Coordinates of C-alpha atoms (C1' of nucleotides) in Angstrom, one line a residue:
Chain A
M333 CA -188.1 55.2 -194.1
D334 CA -185.2 52.8 -194.1
I335 CA -183.7 50.6 -196.7
N336 CA -184.2 47.7 -194.3
D337 CA -187.8 48.5 -193.9
L338 CA -188.3 48.5 -197.7
Q339 CA -186.5 45.2 -197.9
T340 CA -188.7 43.8 -195.2
F341 CA -191.8 45.1 -197.0
L342 CA -190.7 43.4 -200.2
A343 CA -189.9 40.1 -198.4
V344 CA -193.4 40.1 -196.8
A345 CA -195.1 41.1 -200.0
E346 CA -193.3 38.4 -202.0
S347 CA -193.6 35.6 -199.4
G348 CA -197.1 36.6 -198.4
S349 CA -196.3 36.1 -194.8
F350 CA -194.6 37.9 -191.9
S351 CA -193.2 34.6 -190.5
R352 CA -191.7 33.5 -193.7
A353 CA -190.2 37.0 -194.3
A354 CA -188.7 36.7 -190.8
E355 CA -187.1 33.4 -191.7
R356 CA -185.7 34.9 -194.9
A357 CA -184.3 37.9 -193.2
F358 CA -182.9 35.8 -190.2
I359 CA -184.8 37.9 -187.7
T360 CA -187.8 37.1 -185.5
Q361 CA -191.3 37.6 -186.5
P362 CA -192.1 40.4 -184.0
A363 CA -189.3 42.4 -185.6
I364 CA -191.0 42.1 -188.9
S365 CA -194.3 43.2 -187.4
K366 CA -192.6 46.3 -186.0
R367 CA -190.8 47.2 -189.2
I368 CA -194.0 47.0 -191.2
A369 CA -195.9 48.9 -188.5
A370 CA -193.3 51.6 -188.6
L371 CA -193.5 51.9 -192.4
E372 CA -197.2 52.1 -192.2
A373 CA -197.0 54.8 -189.6
E374 CA -194.6 56.8 -191.6
L375 CA -196.6 56.6 -194.8
G376 CA -199.9 57.1 -193.0
A377 CA -201.4 54.1 -194.9
K378 CA -202.0 50.5 -194.3
L379 CA -199.7 48.4 -196.5
F380 CA -201.3 45.0 -195.7
D381 CA -204.8 43.9 -194.8
R382 CA -204.7 41.4 -192.1
V383 CA -207.5 39.0 -193.1
G384 CA -207.8 36.5 -190.4
R385 CA -204.5 34.9 -190.0
R386 CA -203.3 35.7 -193.5
I387 CA -202.3 38.9 -195.1
Q388 CA -203.0 40.7 -198.4
L389 CA -201.5 43.8 -200.0
A390 CA -203.6 46.8 -199.3
P391 CA -203.9 49.5 -202.0
A392 CA -201.0 51.5 -200.6
G393 CA -198.9 48.3 -200.6
I394 CA -199.7 47.7 -204.2
A395 CA -198.6 51.3 -205.0
L396 CA -195.4 50.8 -202.9
L397 CA -194.4 47.5 -204.4
P398 CA -192.9 48.6 -207.7
Q399 CA -191.5 51.7 -206.1
A400 CA -189.8 49.7 -203.5
R401 CA -188.2 47.6 -206.2
T402 CA -187.0 50.7 -208.0
I403 CA -185.5 52.1 -204.9
L404 CA -183.8 48.9 -203.9
D405 CA -182.5 48.5 -207.4
G406 CA -181.0 52.0 -207.1
V407 CA -179.3 51.1 -203.9
G408 CA -177.9 48.0 -205.4
E409 CA -176.6 49.9 -208.4
A410 CA -175.0 52.5 -206.2
K411 CA -173.2 49.8 -204.3
R412 CA -172.1 48.1 -207.4
R413 CA -170.8 51.3 -208.9
I414 CA -168.7 52.1 -205.9
A415 CA -167.4 48.6 -205.7
A416 CA -166.4 48.9 -209.4
L417 CA -164.4 52.0 -208.5
S418 CA -161.9 49.8 -206.7
R419 CA -161.5 47.6 -209.7
D420 CA -162.0 49.5 -212.9
I421 CA -159.6 52.0 -214.4
A422 CA -161.9 54.3 -216.1
G423 CA -163.4 57.8 -216.0
P424 CA -161.9 61.2 -216.4
L425 CA -158.2 61.9 -215.7
R426 CA -156.9 65.5 -215.8
L427 CA -153.2 65.5 -216.3
G428 CA -151.0 68.6 -216.5
T429 CA -147.5 68.5 -217.9
S430 CA -144.8 71.0 -218.8
Y431 CA -143.8 71.5 -222.4
H432 CA -140.5 69.8 -221.9
V433 CA -141.6 66.8 -219.9
G434 CA -144.6 66.3 -222.0
L435 CA -142.6 66.2 -225.2
H436 CA -139.5 64.3 -224.0
R437 CA -140.4 62.1 -221.1
L438 CA -144.1 61.4 -221.1
P439 CA -144.9 59.9 -224.5
P440 CA -143.9 56.3 -223.9
A441 CA -145.9 56.1 -220.6
L442 CA -148.8 57.8 -222.3
R443 CA -148.8 55.4 -225.2
Q444 CA -148.7 52.4 -222.9
F445 CA -151.4 53.8 -220.6
Y446 CA -153.7 54.9 -223.4
T447 CA -153.7 51.5 -225.1
A448 CA -154.0 49.6 -221.8
H449 CA -156.9 51.7 -220.5
P450 CA -159.1 52.9 -223.3
N451 CA -161.9 53.8 -220.9
V452 CA -160.1 56.6 -219.4
Q453 CA -161.0 60.0 -220.7
L454 CA -157.6 61.7 -220.7
D455 CA -157.6 65.5 -220.5
L456 CA -154.0 66.4 -221.1
R457 CA -153.0 70.0 -220.6
F458 CA -149.7 71.7 -221.4
M459 CA -148.7 74.4 -219.0
D460 CA -145.6 75.5 -217.1
S461 CA -144.6 73.4 -214.1
E462 CA -145.6 76.0 -211.5
A463 CA -149.0 76.5 -213.0
A464 CA -149.5 72.8 -213.0
C465 CA -148.5 72.4 -209.4
H466 CA -150.9 75.2 -208.5
A467 CA -153.7 73.5 -210.4
V468 CA -153.1 70.3 -208.5
E469 CA -153.2 72.1 -205.2
Q470 CA -156.5 73.7 -206.2
G471 CA -157.9 70.4 -207.3
D472 CA -158.2 71.4 -210.9
L473 CA -155.8 68.7 -212.0
D474 CA -155.5 65.1 -210.8
L475 CA -151.8 65.1 -211.2
A476 CA -148.9 67.0 -212.8
V477 CA -145.8 65.5 -214.5
V478 CA -143.4 68.3 -214.3
T479 CA -140.1 69.7 -213.0
L480 CA -140.5 69.0 -209.3
P481 CA -140.6 72.3 -207.3
R482 CA -138.0 73.1 -204.7
G483 CA -138.8 73.9 -201.2
S484 CA -141.6 72.1 -199.4
N485 CA -145.3 72.3 -199.7
A486 CA -147.2 70.1 -197.3
R487 CA -150.2 70.0 -199.6
L488 CA -148.4 68.4 -202.5
R489 CA -146.9 64.9 -202.7
R490 CA -143.9 64.7 -205.0
E491 CA -142.4 61.7 -206.5
K492 CA -139.1 62.0 -208.4
V493 CA -139.1 59.9 -211.5
W494 CA -136.2 61.2 -213.6
E495 CA -133.0 63.1 -212.9
D496 CA -132.5 65.6 -215.6
P497 CA -128.9 67.0 -215.6
L498 CA -128.5 70.4 -217.2
E499 CA -125.3 71.1 -219.0
I500 CA -123.9 74.6 -219.5
V501 CA -123.9 75.3 -223.2
V502 CA -122.7 78.0 -225.6
A503 CA -123.1 78.2 -229.3
A504 CA -120.7 76.0 -231.2
A505 CA -119.2 79.1 -232.8
H506 CA -118.9 81.0 -229.5
P507 CA -115.4 82.2 -228.4
L508 CA -115.7 80.2 -225.2
A509 CA -116.4 77.0 -227.1
A510 CA -112.8 76.6 -227.8
A511 CA -111.5 77.0 -224.3
R512 CA -110.0 74.0 -222.6
H513 CA -110.4 74.7 -218.9
L514 CA -113.1 77.2 -218.3
R515 CA -113.6 79.0 -215.0
L516 CA -117.0 80.2 -214.0
Q517 CA -115.8 83.8 -213.8
A518 CA -115.0 83.7 -217.5
L519 CA -118.5 82.5 -218.3
A520 CA -120.0 85.2 -216.2
E521 CA -118.5 87.8 -218.6
Y522 CA -121.2 86.8 -221.1
P523 CA -124.9 87.2 -220.7
I524 CA -126.9 84.2 -219.5
I525 CA -130.2 83.2 -221.0
L526 CA -132.7 82.0 -218.3
P527 CA -136.2 80.8 -217.8
V528 CA -138.6 83.5 -216.6
P529 CA -138.6 84.4 -212.9
G530 CA -140.6 82.0 -210.8
A531 CA -139.8 79.0 -213.0
T532 CA -138.3 76.2 -211.0
T533 CA -135.6 75.5 -213.5
R534 CA -134.4 79.1 -213.2
E535 CA -134.2 78.7 -209.5
I536 CA -132.2 75.5 -209.8
V537 CA -129.8 77.0 -212.3
L538 CA -129.3 80.1 -210.2
A539 CA -128.7 78.1 -207.1
A540 CA -126.0 76.0 -208.8
L541 CA -124.4 79.2 -210.0
A542 CA -124.4 80.8 -206.6
P543 CA -120.7 81.5 -206.5
V544 CA -121.0 84.0 -209.4
R545 CA -124.6 85.0 -208.9
R546 CA -123.7 88.5 -208.1
N547 CA -121.8 88.9 -211.3
L548 CA -124.3 87.2 -213.6
R549 CA -125.5 89.3 -216.5
I550 CA -129.0 88.2 -217.3
G551 CA -129.5 88.6 -221.0
L552 CA -132.8 87.3 -222.1
E553 CA -135.7 85.5 -220.4
T554 CA -138.2 83.1 -221.9
N555 CA -140.6 80.5 -220.7
Y556 CA -139.7 77.7 -223.0
L557 CA -136.5 75.8 -223.1
E558 CA -136.6 75.2 -226.8
L559 CA -136.5 78.9 -227.2
I560 CA -133.5 79.2 -224.9
K561 CA -131.8 76.6 -227.0
M562 CA -132.4 78.6 -230.1
L563 CA -131.2 81.8 -228.5
V564 CA -128.0 80.2 -227.3
S565 CA -127.3 78.5 -230.6
I566 CA -127.4 81.9 -232.4
G567 CA -124.9 83.2 -230.0
L568 CA -127.0 85.5 -227.8
G569 CA -125.6 84.1 -224.6
W570 CA -125.1 80.9 -222.6
S571 CA -127.4 78.8 -220.6
A572 CA -127.9 75.4 -219.0
L573 CA -130.0 72.9 -220.9
P574 CA -131.0 69.2 -220.6
H575 CA -129.3 66.6 -222.8
T576 CA -132.4 66.1 -224.9
L577 CA -132.0 69.6 -226.3
I578 CA -128.3 69.6 -227.0
D579 CA -127.3 69.1 -230.6
G580 CA -124.4 70.1 -232.9
D581 CA -125.3 73.8 -232.7
L582 CA -124.3 73.8 -229.1
K583 CA -121.1 73.2 -227.3
V584 CA -121.2 71.7 -223.8
V585 CA -118.9 73.5 -221.4
Q586 CA -117.6 71.5 -218.4
I587 CA -116.9 73.5 -215.3
E588 CA -115.1 72.2 -212.3
G589 CA -117.3 71.7 -209.4
I590 CA -120.5 72.8 -211.1
R591 CA -123.2 70.2 -211.5
I592 CA -126.8 71.2 -212.2
V593 CA -129.6 68.7 -211.9
R594 CA -133.3 69.2 -211.8
E595 CA -135.7 66.5 -210.8
L596 CA -138.7 65.6 -213.0
G597 CA -141.6 63.6 -211.7
V598 CA -145.1 63.4 -210.5
V599 CA -146.9 65.9 -208.3
T600 CA -150.3 65.0 -206.7
H601 CA -152.4 66.5 -204.0
A602 CA -151.3 65.2 -200.6
A603 CA -154.8 64.9 -199.1
R604 CA -157.0 63.9 -202.0
T605 CA -157.8 60.3 -202.9
L606 CA -156.2 59.3 -206.2
S607 CA -158.6 57.8 -208.8
N608 CA -157.6 54.4 -210.1
A609 CA -156.8 56.1 -213.4
A610 CA -154.4 58.4 -211.7
S611 CA -152.7 55.6 -209.8
A612 CA -152.4 53.6 -213.0
I613 CA -150.8 56.3 -215.0
I614 CA -148.3 57.0 -212.2
E615 CA -147.5 53.3 -212.3
A616 CA -147.0 53.5 -216.1
I617 CA -144.7 56.5 -215.7
R618 CA -142.6 54.6 -213.1
A619 CA -142.4 51.7 -215.5
T620 CA -140.9 53.7 -218.3
K621 CA -138.4 55.3 -216.1
Chain B
M616 CA -177.5 52.2 -195.7
D617 CA -180.3 54.4 -194.7
I618 CA -182.4 57.0 -196.5
N619 CA -181.3 59.5 -193.9
D620 CA -177.7 58.7 -194.6
L621 CA -178.2 59.4 -198.3
Q622 CA -180.0 62.6 -197.6
T623 CA -177.2 63.6 -195.3
F624 CA -174.6 62.7 -198.0
L625 CA -176.5 64.8 -200.5
A626 CA -176.8 67.7 -198.1
V627 CA -173.1 67.6 -197.5
A628 CA -172.2 67.3 -201.1
E629 CA -174.5 70.1 -202.1
S630 CA -173.6 72.5 -199.3
G631 CA -169.9 71.5 -199.4
S632 CA -169.7 71.5 -195.6
F633 CA -170.6 69.2 -192.7
S634 CA -171.7 72.1 -190.6
R635 CA -174.0 73.6 -193.1
A636 CA -175.5 70.2 -193.8
A637 CA -176.1 69.9 -190.1
E638 CA -178.0 73.2 -189.9
R639 CA -180.1 72.1 -192.9
A640 CA -181.0 68.8 -191.3
F641 CA -181.6 70.3 -187.8
I642 CA -179.1 68.1 -186.1
T643 CA -175.6 68.7 -184.8
Q644 CA -172.4 68.5 -186.8
P645 CA -171.0 65.4 -185.0
A646 CA -174.1 63.5 -186.0
I647 CA -173.3 64.4 -189.6
S648 CA -169.7 63.3 -189.2
K649 CA -170.9 60.0 -187.8
R650 CA -173.5 59.4 -190.5
I651 CA -170.9 60.0 -193.3
A652 CA -168.4 57.8 -191.5
A653 CA -171.0 55.1 -191.2
L654 CA -171.8 55.3 -194.9
E655 CA -168.1 55.3 -195.8
A656 CA -167.6 52.2 -193.6
E657 CA -170.6 50.4 -195.2
L658 CA -169.5 51.2 -198.8
G659 CA -165.9 50.6 -198.0
A660 CA -164.8 53.8 -199.7
K661 CA -164.1 57.3 -198.8
L662 CA -166.8 59.7 -200.0
F663 CA -165.1 63.0 -199.1
D664 CA -161.5 64.0 -198.9
R665 CA -161.0 66.2 -195.9
V666 CA -158.6 68.8 -197.3
G667 CA -157.6 71.0 -194.4
R668 CA -160.8 72.4 -193.0
R669 CA -162.7 71.9 -196.1
I670 CA -164.0 68.9 -197.9
Q671 CA -164.2 67.7 -201.5
L672 CA -165.9 64.8 -203.1
A673 CA -163.7 61.8 -203.5
P674 CA -164.1 59.5 -206.5
A675 CA -166.6 57.2 -204.7
G676 CA -168.6 60.3 -203.7
I677 CA -168.7 61.4 -207.2
A678 CA -170.0 58.0 -208.2
L679 CA -172.6 58.0 -205.4
L680 CA -174.0 61.5 -206.0
P681 CA -176.2 60.8 -209.0
Q682 CA -177.3 57.5 -207.6
A683 CA -178.2 59.1 -204.3
R684 CA -180.4 61.5 -206.2
T685 CA -182.1 58.7 -208.1
I686 CA -182.8 56.8 -204.9
L687 CA -184.2 59.8 -203.1
D688 CA -186.3 60.7 -206.0
G689 CA -187.7 57.2 -205.9
V690 CA -188.5 57.5 -202.2
G691 CA -190.2 60.8 -202.9
E692 CA -192.3 59.4 -205.7
A693 CA -193.3 56.4 -203.5
K694 CA -194.5 58.7 -200.8
R695 CA -196.4 60.9 -203.2
R696 CA -198.1 57.9 -204.8
I697 CA -199.2 56.6 -201.5
A698 CA -200.4 60.0 -200.4
A699 CA -202.3 60.4 -203.6
L700 CA -204.3 57.3 -202.8
S701 CA -206.0 59.0 -199.9
R702 CA -208.4 61.7 -201.0
D703 CA -207.5 64.3 -198.4
I704 CA -205.7 67.4 -199.6
A705 CA -203.0 68.2 -197.2
G706 CA -199.3 68.3 -196.8
P707 CA -196.6 70.5 -198.3
L708 CA -197.0 72.2 -201.6
R709 CA -194.1 74.0 -203.2
L710 CA -195.3 76.5 -205.8
G711 CA -193.1 78.8 -207.8
T712 CA -194.5 81.7 -209.7
S713 CA -193.2 84.6 -211.7
Y714 CA -193.6 88.1 -210.3
H715 CA -196.2 89.1 -212.9
V716 CA -198.3 85.9 -212.8
G717 CA -198.1 85.8 -209.1
L718 CA -199.4 89.3 -208.7
H719 CA -202.0 89.5 -211.5
R720 CA -203.3 86.1 -212.2
L721 CA -202.8 83.8 -209.3
P722 CA -204.4 85.6 -206.3
P723 CA -208.0 84.5 -206.9
A724 CA -207.1 80.9 -207.3
L725 CA -204.8 81.1 -204.3
R726 CA -207.5 82.6 -202.1
Q727 CA -210.0 80.0 -203.1
F728 CA -207.5 77.2 -202.6
Y729 CA -206.2 78.4 -199.3
T730 CA -209.6 78.7 -197.7
A731 CA -210.8 75.4 -199.2
H732 CA -207.7 73.4 -198.1
P733 CA -206.3 74.9 -194.9
N734 CA -204.2 71.8 -194.2
V735 CA -201.9 72.4 -197.1
Q736 CA -198.6 74.0 -196.1
L737 CA -198.1 76.3 -199.0
D738 CA -194.6 77.3 -199.8
L739 CA -194.9 80.1 -202.4
R740 CA -191.8 81.3 -204.0
F741 CA -191.4 84.2 -206.4
M742 CA -188.8 83.8 -209.1
D743 CA -188.5 84.3 -212.8
S744 CA -190.3 81.8 -215.1
E745 CA -187.1 80.2 -216.3
A746 CA -185.8 79.5 -212.8
A747 CA -189.2 78.1 -211.8
C748 CA -189.3 75.7 -214.7
H749 CA -185.8 74.6 -213.9
A750 CA -186.7 74.0 -210.3
V751 CA -189.7 71.9 -211.4
E752 CA -187.4 69.9 -213.6
Q753 CA -185.0 69.4 -210.7
G754 CA -187.8 68.4 -208.4
D755 CA -187.3 71.4 -206.2
L756 CA -190.8 72.7 -206.9
D757 CA -194.1 70.8 -207.2
L758 CA -195.4 73.1 -209.8
A759 CA -194.8 76.5 -211.4
V760 CA -197.4 79.0 -212.6
V761 CA -195.5 81.1 -215.1
T762 CA -195.0 82.3 -218.6
L763 CA -195.0 79.0 -220.5
P764 CA -191.6 78.3 -222.1
R765 CA -191.3 78.1 -225.9
G766 CA -189.7 75.1 -227.5
S767 CA -190.2 71.6 -226.1
N768 CA -188.9 69.9 -223.1
A769 CA -190.0 66.3 -222.6
R770 CA -189.5 66.4 -218.9
L771 CA -192.0 69.2 -218.4
R772 CA -195.8 69.1 -218.8
R773 CA -197.3 72.4 -219.8
E774 CA -200.9 73.5 -219.5
K775 CA -201.9 76.8 -221.0
V776 CA -204.4 78.6 -218.8
W777 CA -204.3 82.2 -219.9
E778 CA -203.4 84.0 -223.1
D779 CA -201.7 87.2 -222.3
P780 CA -201.6 89.5 -225.3
L781 CA -198.8 92.1 -225.1
E782 CA -199.4 95.5 -226.6
I783 CA -196.7 97.8 -227.9
V784 CA -196.5 100.8 -225.7
V785 CA -194.8 104.2 -225.6
A786 CA -195.0 106.9 -223.0
A787 CA -198.2 109.0 -223.3
A788 CA -196.0 112.0 -223.9
H789 CA -193.8 110.3 -226.5
P790 CA -193.6 111.7 -230.1
L791 CA -194.9 108.5 -231.5
A792 CA -198.0 108.5 -229.2
A793 CA -199.7 111.0 -231.6
A794 CA -199.1 109.1 -234.8
R795 CA -202.2 107.7 -236.5
H796 CA -200.8 104.9 -238.6
L797 CA -197.5 103.7 -237.3
R798 CA -195.1 101.5 -239.2
L799 CA -192.8 99.1 -237.4
Q800 CA -189.8 100.8 -239.0
A801 CA -190.7 104.1 -237.4
L802 CA -190.8 102.4 -234.0
A803 CA -187.5 100.8 -234.5
E804 CA -185.9 104.2 -234.6
Y805 CA -186.3 104.4 -230.9
P806 CA -184.7 102.1 -228.3
I807 CA -186.7 99.1 -227.1
I808 CA -186.8 98.1 -223.5
L809 CA -186.7 94.4 -223.0
P810 CA -186.6 91.7 -220.4
V811 CA -183.2 90.2 -219.8
P812 CA -181.7 87.7 -222.2
G813 CA -183.0 84.2 -221.6
A814 CA -186.4 85.4 -220.4
T815 CA -189.2 83.7 -222.3
T816 CA -191.1 87.0 -222.7
R817 CA -188.1 88.5 -224.4
E818 CA -187.9 85.7 -226.8
I819 CA -191.6 86.0 -227.6
V820 CA -191.4 89.7 -228.2
L821 CA -188.3 89.4 -230.4
A822 CA -189.9 86.6 -232.4
A823 CA -192.9 88.8 -233.1
L824 CA -190.7 91.7 -234.1
A825 CA -188.7 89.5 -236.4
P826 CA -189.2 91.8 -239.5
V827 CA -187.2 94.6 -237.8
R828 CA -185.1 92.5 -235.5
R829 CA -181.9 93.6 -237.2
N830 CA -182.7 97.3 -236.8
L831 CA -183.8 97.1 -233.2
R832 CA -181.9 99.3 -230.7
I833 CA -182.0 97.6 -227.4
G834 CA -181.9 100.3 -224.8
L835 CA -182.3 98.8 -221.4
E836 CA -182.9 95.4 -220.0
T837 CA -184.5 94.4 -216.7
N838 CA -186.0 91.3 -215.2
Y839 CA -189.2 92.7 -214.0
L840 CA -192.1 93.9 -216.2
E841 CA -193.2 96.5 -213.7
L842 CA -189.8 98.1 -214.1
I843 CA -190.2 98.1 -217.9
K844 CA -193.5 99.8 -217.5
M845 CA -191.9 102.5 -215.4
L846 CA -189.0 103.0 -217.8
V847 CA -191.3 103.2 -220.8
S848 CA -193.6 105.7 -219.0
I849 CA -190.8 108.1 -218.3
G850 CA -189.9 108.0 -221.9
L851 CA -186.8 105.9 -222.1
G852 CA -188.1 103.8 -224.9
W853 CA -190.9 101.5 -226.1
S854 CA -191.7 98.0 -225.2
A855 CA -194.5 95.4 -225.2
L856 CA -196.5 94.9 -222.1
P857 CA -199.6 93.0 -220.9
H858 CA -202.9 94.8 -220.5
T859 CA -202.7 94.5 -216.7
L860 CA -199.8 96.9 -216.7
I861 CA -201.1 99.5 -219.1
D862 CA -202.5 102.7 -217.6
G863 CA -202.8 106.4 -218.5
D864 CA -199.0 106.9 -218.5
L865 CA -198.8 104.7 -221.5
K866 CA -200.1 104.8 -225.0
V867 CA -200.8 101.6 -226.9
V868 CA -199.6 101.6 -230.4
Q869 CA -201.3 99.4 -232.9
I870 CA -199.2 98.1 -235.7
E871 CA -200.6 96.4 -238.7
G872 CA -199.8 92.7 -238.8
I873 CA -198.1 92.5 -235.4
R874 CA -199.7 90.6 -232.6
I875 CA -197.7 89.5 -229.6
V876 CA -199.2 86.9 -227.3
R877 CA -197.6 85.0 -224.5
E878 CA -199.1 82.0 -222.8
L879 CA -199.4 81.8 -219.1
G880 CA -200.1 78.5 -217.3
V881 CA -199.0 75.6 -215.2
V882 CA -195.7 73.7 -215.6
T883 CA -195.2 70.4 -213.8
H884 CA -192.8 67.5 -214.0
A885 CA -193.8 65.1 -216.7
A886 CA -192.7 61.9 -214.9
R887 CA -193.6 62.7 -211.3
T888 CA -196.9 61.9 -209.6
L889 CA -198.7 65.1 -208.5
S890 CA -199.7 65.3 -204.9
N891 CA -203.3 65.8 -204.2
A892 CA -202.6 69.4 -203.1
A893 CA -200.9 70.1 -206.5
S894 CA -203.8 68.6 -208.4
A895 CA -206.2 70.6 -206.4
I896 CA -204.5 73.9 -206.9
I897 CA -204.2 73.3 -210.6
E898 CA -208.0 72.7 -210.6
A899 CA -208.5 75.9 -208.7
I900 CA -206.3 77.8 -211.3
R901 CA -208.4 76.3 -214.1
A902 CA -211.5 77.4 -212.4
T903 CA -210.5 81.0 -212.1
K904 CA -209.6 81.2 -215.8
Chain C
dT396 C1' -150.3 86.5 -184.6
dA397 C1' -154.7 86.2 -182.9
dT398 C1' -159.2 84.6 -184.1
dA399 C1' -162.7 82.0 -185.9
dT400 C1' -164.2 78.1 -188.4
dC401 C1' -164.4 73.5 -189.5
dC402 C1' -164.2 68.4 -188.9
dA403 C1' -163.0 64.6 -185.6
dT404 C1' -163.3 62.4 -181.3
dA405 C1' -164.7 61.2 -176.6
dA406 C1' -168.0 60.8 -173.0
dC407 C1' -172.6 60.6 -172.0
dT408 C1' -177.7 60.1 -172.9
dT409 C1' -181.6 59.0 -175.4
dT410 C1' -183.9 56.4 -178.8
dT411 C1' -184.4 52.6 -181.6
dG412 C1' -184.8 48.0 -182.6
dA413 C1' -184.2 43.1 -181.8
dG414 C1' -185.5 39.0 -179.0
dA415 C1' -188.2 36.1 -175.6
dA416 C1' -192.4 35.1 -174.0
dT417 C1' -197.1 35.3 -174.5
dC418 C1' -201.9 36.3 -176.3
dG419 C1' -205.9 36.1 -179.3
dA420 C1' -207.9 34.9 -183.6
dA421 C1' -208.6 31.8 -187.1
dA422 C1' -207.6 27.9 -190.0
dT423 C1' -207.0 22.8 -189.6
dC424 C1' -207.7 18.3 -188.0
dA425 C1' -209.6 14.5 -185.4
Chain D
dT1409 C1' -217.4 20.3 -182.4
dG1410 C1' -213.5 20.8 -179.7
dA1411 C1' -208.4 20.4 -179.7
dT1412 C1' -204.4 21.8 -182.1
dT1413 C1' -201.7 24.5 -184.9
dT1414 C1' -200.5 28.6 -187.2
dC1415 C1' -200.0 33.4 -187.6
dG1416 C1' -199.6 38.2 -186.4
dA1417 C1' -199.8 41.5 -182.3
dT1418 C1' -198.3 42.9 -177.9
dT1419 C1' -195.3 43.5 -173.8
dC1420 C1' -191.1 43.6 -171.5
dT1421 C1' -186.2 43.6 -171.4
dC1422 C1' -181.8 44.7 -173.1
dA1423 C1' -178.2 45.9 -176.2
dA1424 C1' -177.0 48.6 -180.0
dA1425 C1' -177.4 52.7 -182.6
dA1426 C1' -177.6 57.5 -183.0
dG1427 C1' -177.9 61.9 -181.0
dT1428 C1' -175.9 65.7 -177.9
dT1429 C1' -172.3 68.3 -175.4
dA1430 C1' -167.8 69.3 -174.8
dT1431 C1' -163.4 69.6 -176.6
dG1432 C1' -159.2 69.2 -179.6
dG1433 C1' -156.4 69.9 -183.7
dA1434 C1' -155.8 72.0 -188.1
dT1435 C1' -156.3 75.8 -191.1
dA1436 C1' -158.3 79.7 -193.3
dT1437 C1' -158.9 84.7 -192.1
dA1438 C1' -158.2 89.3 -190.3

DNA sequence: TATATCCATAACTTTTGAGAATCGAAATCA
DNA sequence: TGATTTCGATTCTCAAAAGTTATGGATATA
């Protein structure tokens, strides 16, 4: 059974004539004859009684008529829904973000997006950047707004949105806070407080500190930059933190030749089609850059 | 758009693979590829994302999936209605039955039906009652002959055919087997052997034992009454079993005020037209009541 | 790293379906 | 009543659609 056959059936039933149905469908009358014959063969029942040179719906045709309408309605609805996908921004959107990005970079974009597109069901999940990237790769998230991973992964598409410079900081009351020109070696005497192993930010900091990597004393590790800030400010060590976290409790230490920058942005699956909602929120994020 | 294309789409979406869908449809994999490509071209949207060597539904595919089911249901209904117009009883009949009903209640009806209507292709599947009801609801079965579910489900039509009283039983050699007047509390001292959670029979037994439900010690669980019979007869606990399973190894224990009855019968989809074959076998089942 | 699996593509073949021409039956008209 | 028109069925031809086989590239898997 074919959609065309059903449409033909409907046209014949409504027009009461093979010839008129043929005109309506812009095909020849023999084609109509054959389509109806094929339908009848498939269903094993006569759909029309050929009474002389006119036709009438047979019982099976009467039974089929409302069903054919239902089916064709369903087909139309399916087409309309898919066509709507290319216009409407709606439906579910699963977004993962890291604690830091979610709290300090995402809110404006989120507010704008949420008011502009109320039909999107936003499922916002906080997690660390690495877990978010993994979830995107697995198809468990539509996109992640996180610290962009280093290295390359062909399955992920990355778009840098923000540069997030990290400053080396010590407690305001720390002995090193007073020093005028500080050399890296002097810093390395004190313990460094770092994100947990595996975290991208940790990798970036360690890469920037490569000259003294051998001498670094790793003091504490935590998975949350706010905690690092707290630990540094009570004098447990030094670290590298983004501007947004630096306040009067901390002293920024400039070191010749050392510049630490991490990239924040959007990670999506390279091979999966983005929903309109996903594209729209990415656009909103770009706009608030 | 063609019915076949939709069926192909559904098969791919459900099996998660072009190759498996090809096997299911008895055509080659390139044919599947082409059908899906044709559908995608017609709808102007990608239905699947080809991620490496596996596939995932794209947004348009997610939108199409429920519509495709609706359309195909409509086609099936149309065919059934037309087939029902003719009086002959033939064609496929997918019947699900539980182990117990299938072995102890259905055989006479089945024998009569099978000899009376040799042109029916009977597809008889054993499964537990709950799975059978679910399959009927999904349209994967034409009817189920099972323990009737409690509660109400507007999508299912139930017809009670048999009452199946369950008797409380212990092993013939069990200490309680000798007791003259047994109170429920005394029984509850020993572990009860029950069908697995979710099984209707379990619910019925537990509802009947409501007075001591708190004190019940659930010893073992299994999904097959014959197994319960075996476990009880070797003395691992007590249970409630239908008469058909009770033999000399077991002792029936009468308890004042406790009567456990389950209902066995036919479950069909409330909104679907029954095929002639389905109506006929239901008639046969009623006749052997 | 080798192997197996999976989807896409190309080349070829078969099947399907449309059109042109024509026929027979029956309604319509002179 | 007989000629004419109308309508659906049939036949033949051809092009398009859809299937198969063979093969290739990419990627999980052992």
